[in-house]
Short mmCIF file of N, CA and C in Angstrom, two decimals:
data_model
loop_
_atom_site.label_atom_id
_atom_site.label_comp_id
_atom_site.label_asym_id
_atom_site.label_seq_id
_atom_site.Cartn_x
_atom_site.Cartn_y
_atom_site.Cartn_z
N UNK A 547 -8.22 18.80 -19.63
CA UNK A 547 -9.08 19.16 -20.73
C UNK A 547 -8.94 18.10 -21.82
N UNK A 548 -10.06 17.64 -22.32
CA UNK A 548 -10.05 16.63 -23.36
C UNK A 548 -10.04 17.27 -24.73
N UNK A 549 -9.26 16.71 -25.61
CA UNK A 549 -9.16 17.23 -26.97
C UNK A 549 -10.06 16.43 -27.91
N UNK A 550 -10.54 17.09 -28.94
CA UNK A 550 -11.31 16.42 -29.97
C UNK A 550 -10.40 15.88 -31.08
N UNK A 551 -9.12 16.13 -31.00
CA UNK A 551 -8.20 15.75 -32.05
C UNK A 551 -7.97 16.91 -32.98
N UNK A 552 -7.24 16.66 -34.04
CA UNK A 552 -6.92 17.75 -34.99
C UNK A 552 -7.16 17.30 -36.42
N UNK A 553 -8.32 16.70 -36.65
CA UNK A 553 -8.62 16.11 -37.95
C UNK A 553 -8.56 17.11 -39.10
N UNK A 554 -9.15 18.27 -38.93
CA UNK A 554 -9.17 19.25 -40.02
C UNK A 554 -7.76 19.72 -40.34
N UNK A 555 -7.01 20.03 -39.32
CA UNK A 555 -5.63 20.51 -39.46
C UNK A 555 -4.79 19.47 -40.21
N UNK A 556 -4.85 18.21 -39.76
CA UNK A 556 -4.08 17.13 -40.39
C UNK A 556 -4.53 16.89 -41.83
N UNK A 557 -5.84 16.89 -42.05
CA UNK A 557 -6.36 16.65 -43.40
C UNK A 557 -5.90 17.73 -44.37
N UNK A 558 -5.93 18.98 -43.95
CA UNK A 558 -5.53 20.07 -44.84
C UNK A 558 -4.08 19.91 -45.29
N UNK A 559 -3.19 19.58 -44.35
CA UNK A 559 -1.78 19.42 -44.72
C UNK A 559 -1.53 18.15 -45.52
N UNK A 560 -2.28 17.08 -45.23
CA UNK A 560 -2.13 15.84 -46.00
C UNK A 560 -2.57 16.05 -47.45
N UNK A 561 -3.66 16.77 -47.65
CA UNK A 561 -4.14 17.06 -49.01
C UNK A 561 -3.10 17.89 -49.75
N UNK A 562 -2.56 18.90 -49.09
CA UNK A 562 -1.54 19.74 -49.73
C UNK A 562 -0.32 18.92 -50.11
N UNK A 563 0.08 17.97 -49.26
CA UNK A 563 1.24 17.13 -49.55
C UNK A 563 0.99 16.24 -50.76
N UNK A 564 -0.20 15.63 -50.82
CA UNK A 564 -0.54 14.77 -51.96
C UNK A 564 -0.50 15.57 -53.26
N UNK A 565 -1.10 16.75 -53.25
CA UNK A 565 -1.15 17.57 -54.46
C UNK A 565 0.22 18.13 -54.83
N UNK A 566 1.05 18.44 -53.85
CA UNK A 566 2.39 18.98 -54.13
C UNK A 566 3.33 17.94 -54.71
N UNK A 567 3.06 16.66 -54.44
CA UNK A 567 3.94 15.59 -54.92
C UNK A 567 3.56 15.07 -56.30
N UNK A 568 2.56 15.69 -56.92
CA UNK A 568 2.11 15.28 -58.26
C UNK A 568 1.71 13.81 -58.33
N UNK A 569 1.05 13.33 -57.28
CA UNK A 569 0.54 11.96 -57.28
C UNK A 569 -0.99 11.97 -57.11
N UNK A 570 -1.60 13.08 -57.49
CA UNK A 570 -3.04 13.22 -57.28
C UNK A 570 -3.86 12.18 -58.03
N UNK A 571 -3.39 11.74 -59.20
CA UNK A 571 -4.15 10.73 -59.95
C UNK A 571 -4.15 9.40 -59.21
N UNK A 572 -3.05 9.08 -58.54
CA UNK A 572 -2.98 7.84 -57.78
C UNK A 572 -3.86 7.89 -56.53
N UNK A 573 -4.11 9.09 -56.03
CA UNK A 573 -4.86 9.27 -54.80
C UNK A 573 -6.25 9.86 -55.05
N UNK A 574 -6.79 9.63 -56.24
CA UNK A 574 -8.10 10.18 -56.59
C UNK A 574 -9.19 9.86 -55.57
N UNK A 575 -9.38 8.57 -55.21
CA UNK A 575 -10.42 8.25 -54.23
C UNK A 575 -10.17 8.90 -52.87
N UNK A 576 -8.92 9.00 -52.48
CA UNK A 576 -8.58 9.63 -51.21
C UNK A 576 -8.92 11.12 -51.25
N UNK A 577 -8.61 11.77 -52.37
CA UNK A 577 -8.91 13.19 -52.49
C UNK A 577 -10.41 13.45 -52.52
N UNK A 578 -11.18 12.53 -53.11
CA UNK A 578 -12.63 12.67 -53.10
C UNK A 578 -13.17 12.56 -51.66
N UNK A 579 -12.62 11.63 -50.90
CA UNK A 579 -13.03 11.50 -49.50
C UNK A 579 -12.59 12.72 -48.70
N UNK A 580 -11.42 13.24 -49.02
CA UNK A 580 -10.94 14.45 -48.34
C UNK A 580 -11.85 15.63 -48.64
N UNK A 581 -12.29 15.71 -49.88
CA UNK A 581 -13.24 16.76 -50.29
C UNK A 581 -14.51 16.65 -49.45
N UNK A 582 -15.02 15.44 -49.31
CA UNK A 582 -16.24 15.23 -48.51
C UNK A 582 -16.00 15.61 -47.05
N UNK A 583 -14.82 15.28 -46.54
CA UNK A 583 -14.51 15.61 -45.16
C UNK A 583 -14.43 17.13 -44.97
N UNK A 584 -13.79 17.83 -45.90
CA UNK A 584 -13.72 19.29 -45.79
C UNK A 584 -15.12 19.90 -45.80
N UNK A 585 -15.95 19.39 -46.68
CA UNK A 585 -17.31 19.89 -46.78
C UNK A 585 -18.07 19.65 -45.48
N UNK A 586 -17.93 18.46 -44.91
CA UNK A 586 -18.63 18.12 -43.67
C UNK A 586 -18.05 18.84 -42.46
N UNK A 587 -16.81 19.26 -42.54
CA UNK A 587 -16.14 19.87 -41.39
C UNK A 587 -16.37 21.37 -41.28
N UNK A 588 -16.86 21.98 -42.33
CA UNK A 588 -17.08 23.42 -42.26
C UNK A 588 -18.26 23.73 -41.35
N UNK A 589 -18.11 24.77 -40.55
CA UNK A 589 -19.19 25.22 -39.68
C UNK A 589 -20.22 25.93 -40.55
N UNK A 590 -21.45 25.45 -40.55
CA UNK A 590 -22.46 26.00 -41.45
C UNK A 590 -23.46 26.92 -40.76
N UNK A 591 -23.39 27.02 -39.45
CA UNK A 591 -24.26 27.97 -38.75
C UNK A 591 -23.59 28.45 -37.48
N UNK A 592 -24.00 29.61 -37.05
CA UNK A 592 -23.47 30.18 -35.82
C UNK A 592 -23.99 29.41 -34.61
N UNK A 593 -23.33 29.56 -33.46
CA UNK A 593 -23.83 28.89 -32.25
C UNK A 593 -25.27 29.32 -31.96
N UNK A 594 -26.01 28.44 -31.36
CA UNK A 594 -27.41 28.76 -31.05
C UNK A 594 -27.50 29.71 -29.85
N UNK A 595 -28.63 30.36 -29.75
CA UNK A 595 -28.87 31.24 -28.62
C UNK A 595 -28.13 32.56 -28.73
N UNK A 596 -27.98 33.19 -27.60
CA UNK A 596 -27.28 34.48 -27.52
C UNK A 596 -25.77 34.26 -27.42
N UNK A 597 -25.19 33.79 -28.52
CA UNK A 597 -23.78 33.43 -28.47
C UNK A 597 -22.87 34.62 -28.21
N UNK A 598 -23.27 35.81 -28.63
CA UNK A 598 -22.44 36.99 -28.37
C UNK A 598 -22.39 37.32 -26.88
N UNK A 599 -23.47 37.06 -26.17
CA UNK A 599 -23.50 37.28 -24.72
C UNK A 599 -22.57 36.30 -24.00
N UNK A 600 -22.28 35.16 -24.66
CA UNK A 600 -21.37 34.17 -24.09
C UNK A 600 -19.94 34.35 -24.62
N UNK A 601 -19.68 35.53 -25.20
CA UNK A 601 -18.36 35.87 -25.74
C UNK A 601 -17.91 34.92 -26.84
N UNK A 602 -18.87 34.48 -27.66
CA UNK A 602 -18.57 33.67 -28.83
C UNK A 602 -18.63 34.57 -30.05
N UNK A 603 -17.89 34.24 -31.06
CA UNK A 603 -17.86 35.01 -32.30
C UNK A 603 -18.72 34.34 -33.36
N UNK A 604 -19.02 35.09 -34.40
CA UNK A 604 -19.68 34.51 -35.57
C UNK A 604 -18.71 33.50 -36.16
N UNK A 605 -19.18 32.29 -36.39
CA UNK A 605 -18.27 31.26 -36.90
C UNK A 605 -18.78 30.60 -38.17
N UNK A 606 -19.92 31.02 -38.66
CA UNK A 606 -20.49 30.45 -39.88
C UNK A 606 -19.51 30.63 -41.05
N UNK A 607 -19.21 29.51 -41.71
CA UNK A 607 -18.29 29.55 -42.84
C UNK A 607 -16.86 29.21 -42.48
N UNK A 608 -16.57 29.02 -41.22
CA UNK A 608 -15.19 28.76 -40.80
C UNK A 608 -14.93 27.26 -40.68
N UNK A 609 -13.71 26.92 -40.36
CA UNK A 609 -13.33 25.56 -40.02
C UNK A 609 -12.75 25.57 -38.62
N UNK A 610 -12.93 24.45 -37.93
CA UNK A 610 -12.39 24.32 -36.58
C UNK A 610 -11.11 23.48 -36.64
N UNK A 611 -10.47 23.34 -35.50
CA UNK A 611 -9.24 22.55 -35.43
C UNK A 611 -9.52 21.08 -35.69
N UNK A 612 -10.66 20.60 -35.22
CA UNK A 612 -10.97 19.19 -35.40
C UNK A 612 -12.15 19.01 -36.34
N UNK A 613 -13.35 19.02 -35.82
CA UNK A 613 -14.55 18.84 -36.64
C UNK A 613 -15.56 19.91 -36.25
N UNK A 614 -16.55 20.16 -37.10
CA UNK A 614 -17.48 21.25 -36.84
C UNK A 614 -18.24 21.08 -35.53
N UNK A 615 -18.39 19.85 -35.05
CA UNK A 615 -19.08 19.62 -33.77
C UNK A 615 -18.39 20.32 -32.61
N UNK A 616 -17.08 20.51 -32.74
CA UNK A 616 -16.32 21.17 -31.69
C UNK A 616 -16.74 22.63 -31.57
N UNK A 617 -17.03 23.29 -32.69
CA UNK A 617 -17.67 24.58 -32.69
C UNK A 617 -16.81 25.82 -32.53
N UNK A 618 -15.56 25.70 -32.19
CA UNK A 618 -14.72 26.89 -32.02
C UNK A 618 -13.87 27.07 -33.27
N UNK A 619 -14.16 28.14 -34.00
CA UNK A 619 -13.41 28.39 -35.23
C UNK A 619 -11.97 28.77 -34.92
N UNK A 620 -11.10 28.44 -35.86
CA UNK A 620 -9.68 28.76 -35.74
C UNK A 620 -9.27 29.41 -37.06
N UNK A 621 -8.70 30.60 -36.99
CA UNK A 621 -8.35 31.32 -38.21
C UNK A 621 -7.34 30.55 -39.05
N UNK A 622 -6.36 29.90 -38.43
CA UNK A 622 -5.38 29.12 -39.18
C UNK A 622 -6.04 27.97 -39.93
N UNK A 623 -6.96 27.28 -39.29
CA UNK A 623 -7.65 26.16 -39.93
C UNK A 623 -8.56 26.63 -41.05
N UNK A 624 -9.20 27.77 -40.84
CA UNK A 624 -10.04 28.34 -41.90
C UNK A 624 -9.17 28.70 -43.09
N UNK A 625 -8.02 29.29 -42.83
CA UNK A 625 -7.11 29.65 -43.92
C UNK A 625 -6.62 28.41 -44.65
N UNK A 626 -6.25 27.37 -43.92
CA UNK A 626 -5.76 26.15 -44.57
C UNK A 626 -6.88 25.45 -45.33
N UNK A 627 -8.09 25.45 -44.78
CA UNK A 627 -9.22 24.85 -45.49
C UNK A 627 -9.50 25.55 -46.80
N UNK A 628 -9.51 26.86 -46.77
CA UNK A 628 -9.73 27.65 -47.99
C UNK A 628 -8.57 27.47 -48.97
N UNK A 629 -7.35 27.43 -48.44
CA UNK A 629 -6.17 27.24 -49.28
C UNK A 629 -6.25 25.90 -50.03
N UNK A 630 -6.65 24.85 -49.33
CA UNK A 630 -6.77 23.54 -49.96
C UNK A 630 -7.82 23.58 -51.07
N UNK A 631 -8.93 24.27 -50.82
CA UNK A 631 -9.95 24.38 -51.85
C UNK A 631 -9.43 25.09 -53.09
N UNK A 632 -8.66 26.12 -52.87
CA UNK A 632 -8.08 26.85 -54.01
C UNK A 632 -7.07 25.99 -54.77
N UNK A 633 -6.29 25.20 -54.05
CA UNK A 633 -5.33 24.30 -54.71
C UNK A 633 -6.08 23.23 -55.48
N UNK A 634 -7.11 22.65 -54.87
CA UNK A 634 -7.90 21.62 -55.55
C UNK A 634 -8.53 22.18 -56.82
N UNK A 635 -8.88 23.46 -56.80
CA UNK A 635 -9.55 24.06 -57.96
C UNK A 635 -8.70 23.99 -59.22
N UNK A 636 -7.40 23.96 -59.07
CA UNK A 636 -6.54 23.88 -60.25
C UNK A 636 -6.45 22.46 -60.80
N UNK A 637 -7.00 21.49 -60.07
CA UNK A 637 -6.93 20.10 -60.49
C UNK A 637 -8.24 19.55 -61.03
N UNK A 638 -9.33 20.30 -60.87
CA UNK A 638 -10.63 19.77 -61.28
C UNK A 638 -11.31 20.70 -62.26
N UNK A 639 -12.37 20.22 -62.85
CA UNK A 639 -13.16 20.96 -63.82
C UNK A 639 -13.63 22.29 -63.23
N UNK A 640 -13.49 23.36 -63.98
CA UNK A 640 -13.83 24.70 -63.49
C UNK A 640 -15.31 24.80 -63.13
N UNK A 641 -16.21 24.24 -63.95
CA UNK A 641 -17.64 24.31 -63.65
C UNK A 641 -17.96 23.59 -62.35
N UNK A 642 -17.34 22.45 -62.16
CA UNK A 642 -17.55 21.70 -60.92
C UNK A 642 -17.05 22.52 -59.73
N UNK A 643 -15.90 23.15 -59.88
CA UNK A 643 -15.32 23.93 -58.78
C UNK A 643 -16.22 25.11 -58.41
N UNK A 644 -16.81 25.75 -59.39
CA UNK A 644 -17.68 26.89 -59.09
C UNK A 644 -18.86 26.46 -58.23
N UNK A 645 -19.46 25.33 -58.56
CA UNK A 645 -20.55 24.82 -57.72
C UNK A 645 -20.03 24.46 -56.34
N UNK A 646 -18.88 23.82 -56.29
CA UNK A 646 -18.25 23.38 -55.05
C UNK A 646 -17.89 24.58 -54.18
N UNK A 647 -17.33 25.61 -54.78
CA UNK A 647 -16.85 26.78 -54.05
C UNK A 647 -18.02 27.56 -53.45
N UNK A 648 -19.14 27.64 -54.15
CA UNK A 648 -20.31 28.34 -53.63
C UNK A 648 -20.81 27.70 -52.35
N UNK A 649 -20.72 26.40 -52.27
CA UNK A 649 -21.14 25.71 -51.06
C UNK A 649 -20.30 26.20 -49.88
N UNK A 650 -19.00 26.31 -50.07
CA UNK A 650 -18.12 26.71 -48.99
C UNK A 650 -18.23 28.20 -48.68
N UNK A 651 -18.42 29.01 -49.69
CA UNK A 651 -18.46 30.45 -49.48
C UNK A 651 -19.82 30.92 -48.97
N UNK A 652 -20.82 30.08 -49.04
CA UNK A 652 -22.16 30.46 -48.62
C UNK A 652 -22.17 31.01 -47.20
N UNK A 653 -21.47 30.37 -46.30
CA UNK A 653 -21.47 30.80 -44.92
C UNK A 653 -20.62 32.01 -44.64
N UNK A 654 -19.83 32.44 -45.59
CA UNK A 654 -18.89 33.52 -45.33
C UNK A 654 -19.40 34.87 -45.81
N UNK A 655 -20.64 34.92 -46.30
CA UNK A 655 -21.18 36.18 -46.80
C UNK A 655 -21.94 36.91 -45.72
#
């Protein structure tokens, strides 16, 4: 079986490490790119067709182990993705975060 890698998983822990070490100002451009990656990695729609007949779950709003193209949501990755967003929220402008957070929460309603 071929793996797609573990980009989302690795990115979530790398972001947490950068923020925990109080070096976020030095890594500003990296954190902006990480933000873009998290946004691009979230699954924004459910699988096409009769996905329930194929024993697939609703995955809109989740994160996968690697990238959204892989399509299989993972609860741990979704938790880490959301956790990183909440941690980032304490480092950025509240108004900006509210707009940012709505984008991510849109699929989870």
